[in-house]
C-alpha atoms as a PDB file:
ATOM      1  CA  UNK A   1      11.039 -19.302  -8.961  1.00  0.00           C
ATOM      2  CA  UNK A   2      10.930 -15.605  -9.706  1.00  0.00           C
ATOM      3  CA  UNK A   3      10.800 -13.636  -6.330  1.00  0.00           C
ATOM      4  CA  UNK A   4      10.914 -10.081  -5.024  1.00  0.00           C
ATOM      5  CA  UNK A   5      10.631  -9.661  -1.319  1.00  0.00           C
ATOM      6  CA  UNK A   6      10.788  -6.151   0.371  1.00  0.00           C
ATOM      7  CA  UNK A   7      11.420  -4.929   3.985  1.00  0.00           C
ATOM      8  CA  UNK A   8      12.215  -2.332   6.031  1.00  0.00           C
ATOM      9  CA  UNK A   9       9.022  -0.026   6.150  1.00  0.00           C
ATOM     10  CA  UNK A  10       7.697   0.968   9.369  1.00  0.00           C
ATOM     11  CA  UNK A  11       6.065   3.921  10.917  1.00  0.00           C
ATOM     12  CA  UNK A  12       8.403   6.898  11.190  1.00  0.00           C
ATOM     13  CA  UNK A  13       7.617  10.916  12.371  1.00  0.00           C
ATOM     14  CA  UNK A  14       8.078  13.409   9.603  1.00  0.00           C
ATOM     15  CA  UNK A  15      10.968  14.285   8.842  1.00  0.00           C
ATOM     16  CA  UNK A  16      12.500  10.914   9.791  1.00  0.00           C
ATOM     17  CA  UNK A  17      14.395   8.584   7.814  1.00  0.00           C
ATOM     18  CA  UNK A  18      13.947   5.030   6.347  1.00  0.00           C
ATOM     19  CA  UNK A  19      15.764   2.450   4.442  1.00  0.00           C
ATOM     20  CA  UNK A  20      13.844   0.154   2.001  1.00  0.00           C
ATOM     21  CA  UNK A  21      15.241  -3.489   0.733  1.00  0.00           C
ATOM     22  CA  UNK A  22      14.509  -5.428  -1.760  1.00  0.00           C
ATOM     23  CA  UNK A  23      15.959  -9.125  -2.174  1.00  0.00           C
ATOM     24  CA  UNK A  24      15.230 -10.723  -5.347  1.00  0.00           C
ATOM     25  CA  UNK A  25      15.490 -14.752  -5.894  1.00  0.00           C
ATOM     26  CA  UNK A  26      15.310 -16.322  -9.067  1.00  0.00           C
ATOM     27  CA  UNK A  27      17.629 -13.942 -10.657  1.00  0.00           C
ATOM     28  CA  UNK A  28      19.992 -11.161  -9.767  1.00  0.00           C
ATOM     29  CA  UNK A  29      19.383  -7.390  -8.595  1.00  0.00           C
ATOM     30  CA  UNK A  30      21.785  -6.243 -11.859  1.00  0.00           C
ATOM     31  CA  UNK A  31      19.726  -9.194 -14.061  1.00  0.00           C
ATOM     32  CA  UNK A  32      16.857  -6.345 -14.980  1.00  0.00           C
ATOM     33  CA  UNK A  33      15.673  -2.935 -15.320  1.00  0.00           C
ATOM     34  CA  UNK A  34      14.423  -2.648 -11.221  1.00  0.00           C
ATOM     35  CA  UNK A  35      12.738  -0.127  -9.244  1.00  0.00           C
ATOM     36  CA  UNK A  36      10.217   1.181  -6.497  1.00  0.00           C
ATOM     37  CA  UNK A  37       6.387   1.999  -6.836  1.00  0.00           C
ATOM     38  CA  UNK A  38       4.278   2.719  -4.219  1.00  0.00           C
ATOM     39  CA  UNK A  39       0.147   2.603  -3.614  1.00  0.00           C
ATOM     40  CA  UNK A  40      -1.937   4.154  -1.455  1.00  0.00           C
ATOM     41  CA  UNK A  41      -5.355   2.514  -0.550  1.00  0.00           C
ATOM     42  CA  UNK A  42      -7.990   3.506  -3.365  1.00  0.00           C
ATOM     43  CA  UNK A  43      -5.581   5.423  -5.587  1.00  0.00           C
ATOM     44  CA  UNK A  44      -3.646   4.349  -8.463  1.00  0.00           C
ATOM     45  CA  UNK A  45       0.420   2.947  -8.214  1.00  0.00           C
ATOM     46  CA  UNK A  46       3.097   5.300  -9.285  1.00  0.00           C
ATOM     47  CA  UNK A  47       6.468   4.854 -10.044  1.00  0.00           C
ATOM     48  CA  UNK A  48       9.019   6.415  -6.835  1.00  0.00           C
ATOM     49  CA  UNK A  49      12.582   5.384  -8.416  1.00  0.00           C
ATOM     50  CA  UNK A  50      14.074   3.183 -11.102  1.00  0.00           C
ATOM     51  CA  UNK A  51      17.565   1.708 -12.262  1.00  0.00           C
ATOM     52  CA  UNK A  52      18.727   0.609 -15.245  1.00  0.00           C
ATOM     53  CA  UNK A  53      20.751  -2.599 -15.053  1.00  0.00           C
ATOM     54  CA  UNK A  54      23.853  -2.401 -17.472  1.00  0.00           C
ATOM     55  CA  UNK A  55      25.058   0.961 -15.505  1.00  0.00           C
ATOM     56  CA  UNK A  56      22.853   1.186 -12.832  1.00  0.00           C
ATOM     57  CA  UNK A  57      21.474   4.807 -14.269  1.00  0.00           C
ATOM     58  CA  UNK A  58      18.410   5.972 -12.240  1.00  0.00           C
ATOM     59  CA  UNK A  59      15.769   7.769 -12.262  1.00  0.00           C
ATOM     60  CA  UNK A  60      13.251   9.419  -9.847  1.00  0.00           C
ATOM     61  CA  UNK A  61       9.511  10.773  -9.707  1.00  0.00           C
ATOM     62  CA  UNK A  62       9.919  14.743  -9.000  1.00  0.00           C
ATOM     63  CA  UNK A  63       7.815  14.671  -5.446  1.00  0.00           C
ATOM     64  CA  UNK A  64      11.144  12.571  -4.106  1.00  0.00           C
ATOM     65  CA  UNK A  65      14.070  13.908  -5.982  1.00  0.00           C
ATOM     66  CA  UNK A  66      16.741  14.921  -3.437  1.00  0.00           C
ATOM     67  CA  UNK A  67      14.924  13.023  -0.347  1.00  0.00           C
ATOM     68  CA  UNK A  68      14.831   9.494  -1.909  1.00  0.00           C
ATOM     69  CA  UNK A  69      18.039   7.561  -2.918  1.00  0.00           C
ATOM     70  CA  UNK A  70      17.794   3.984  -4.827  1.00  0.00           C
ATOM     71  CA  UNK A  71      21.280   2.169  -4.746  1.00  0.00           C
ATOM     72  CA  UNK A  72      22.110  -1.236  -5.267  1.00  0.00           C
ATOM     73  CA  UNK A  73      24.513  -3.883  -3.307  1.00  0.00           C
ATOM     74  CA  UNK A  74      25.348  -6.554  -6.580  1.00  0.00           C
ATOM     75  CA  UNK A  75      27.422  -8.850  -3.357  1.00  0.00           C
ATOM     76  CA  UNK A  76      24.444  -8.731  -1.169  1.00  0.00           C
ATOM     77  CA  UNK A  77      21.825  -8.835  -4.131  1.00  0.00           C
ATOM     78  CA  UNK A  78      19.649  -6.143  -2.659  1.00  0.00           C
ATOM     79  CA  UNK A  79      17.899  -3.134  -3.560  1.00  0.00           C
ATOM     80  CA  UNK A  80      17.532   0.013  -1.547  1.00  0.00           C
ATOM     81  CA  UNK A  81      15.565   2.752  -1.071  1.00  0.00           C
ATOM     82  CA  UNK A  82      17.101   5.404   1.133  1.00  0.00           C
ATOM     83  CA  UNK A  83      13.971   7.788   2.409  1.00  0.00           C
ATOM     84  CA  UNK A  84      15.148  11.057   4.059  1.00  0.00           C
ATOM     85  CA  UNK A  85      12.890  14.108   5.284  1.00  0.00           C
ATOM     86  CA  UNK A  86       9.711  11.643   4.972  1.00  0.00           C
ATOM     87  CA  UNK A  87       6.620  13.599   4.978  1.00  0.00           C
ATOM     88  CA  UNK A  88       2.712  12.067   5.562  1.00  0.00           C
ATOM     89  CA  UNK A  89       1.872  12.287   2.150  1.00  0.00           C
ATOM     90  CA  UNK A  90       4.735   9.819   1.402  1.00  0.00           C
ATOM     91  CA  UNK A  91       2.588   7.242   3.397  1.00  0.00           C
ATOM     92  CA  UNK A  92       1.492   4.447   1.290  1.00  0.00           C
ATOM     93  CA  UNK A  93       2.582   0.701   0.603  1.00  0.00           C
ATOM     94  CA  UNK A  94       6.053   0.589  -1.110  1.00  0.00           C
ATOM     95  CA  UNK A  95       6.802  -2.095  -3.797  1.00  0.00           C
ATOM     96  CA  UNK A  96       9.853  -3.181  -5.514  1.00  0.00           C
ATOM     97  CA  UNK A  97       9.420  -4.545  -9.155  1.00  0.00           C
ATOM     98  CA  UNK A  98      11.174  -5.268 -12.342  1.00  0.00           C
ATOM     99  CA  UNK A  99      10.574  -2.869 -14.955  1.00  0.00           C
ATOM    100  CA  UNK A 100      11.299  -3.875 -19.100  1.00  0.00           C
ATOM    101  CA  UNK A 101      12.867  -0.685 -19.294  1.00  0.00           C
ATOM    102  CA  UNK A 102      14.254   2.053 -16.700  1.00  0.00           C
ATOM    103  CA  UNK A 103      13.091   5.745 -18.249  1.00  0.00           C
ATOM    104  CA  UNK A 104      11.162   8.199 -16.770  1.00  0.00           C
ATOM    105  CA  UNK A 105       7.530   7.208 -18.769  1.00  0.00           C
ATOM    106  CA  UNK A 106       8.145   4.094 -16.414  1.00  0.00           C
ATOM    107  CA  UNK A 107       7.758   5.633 -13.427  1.00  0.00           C
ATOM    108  CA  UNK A 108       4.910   7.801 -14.929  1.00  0.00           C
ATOM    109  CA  UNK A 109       2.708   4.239 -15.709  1.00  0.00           C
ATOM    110  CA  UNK A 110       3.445   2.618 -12.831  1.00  0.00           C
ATOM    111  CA  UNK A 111       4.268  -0.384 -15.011  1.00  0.00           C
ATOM    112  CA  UNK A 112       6.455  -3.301 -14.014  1.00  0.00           C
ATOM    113  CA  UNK A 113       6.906  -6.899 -14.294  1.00  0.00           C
ATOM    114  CA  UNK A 114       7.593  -8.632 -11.711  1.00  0.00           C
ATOM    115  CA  UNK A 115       6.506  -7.640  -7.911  1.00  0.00           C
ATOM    116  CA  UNK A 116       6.993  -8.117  -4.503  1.00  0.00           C
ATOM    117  CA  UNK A 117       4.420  -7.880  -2.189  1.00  0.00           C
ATOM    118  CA  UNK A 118       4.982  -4.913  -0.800  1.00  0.00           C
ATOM    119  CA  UNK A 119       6.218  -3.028   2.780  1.00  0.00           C
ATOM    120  CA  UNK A 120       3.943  -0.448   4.732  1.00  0.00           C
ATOM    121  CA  UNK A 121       5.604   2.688   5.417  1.00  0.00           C
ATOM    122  CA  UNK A 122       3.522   5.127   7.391  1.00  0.00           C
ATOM    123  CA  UNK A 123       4.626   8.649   8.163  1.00  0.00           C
ATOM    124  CA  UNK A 124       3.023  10.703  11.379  1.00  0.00           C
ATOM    125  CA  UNK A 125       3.434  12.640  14.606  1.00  0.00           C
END
């Protein structure tokens, strides 16, 4: 059984820090394309981060280049998501999902395959 299940979110202040996983079962974290998306209540899902699986090549939206870092552990078969300098705006519901392919259009359509169910992460003073 295909399944992607995320922790780690939590309420932190802005500016803080937070580190997302991801643990996939059914397969392995280097088997696909995988990334993050997150969703805020009422608005559309949009692609945060991305790598590709053969090299691990990533990718990331603009609003989080040089604050957000996705890595992977192959041993541990986990995803990350390493949030720095967190703002409010980055508040929303953060998902980790297989993607067919890891390029920047990805993250523009929000498009994936398989999902997780998603962690909370709130940011505020």
């Amino acid at each position: 059984q295909v399944q992607l299940v995320e922790s780690g979110g939590g309420l932190v202040q802005p500016g803080g820090s937070l580190r997302l996983s991801c643990t996939p079962s059914g397969f392995t974290v280097d088997t696909y394309d995988i990334g993050w998306f997150r969703q805020v209540p009422g608005q559309g899902r949009e692609g945060v981060s991305c790598m590709t699986n053969v090299d691990g090549t990533t990718y990331y939206a603009d609003f989080v280049k040089g604050r957000f870092t996705i890595s992977r552990d192959i041993a541990k078969n986990t995803l990350y998501l390493q949030m720095n300098n967190l703002r409010p705006d980055d508040t929303a519901v953060y998902y980790c999902a297989t993607v067919y392919l890891c390029i920047p259009s990805t993250l523009i359509s929000g498009s994936g395959d398989y999902w997780g169910r998603g962690t909370q992460v709130t940011v505020s003073s």
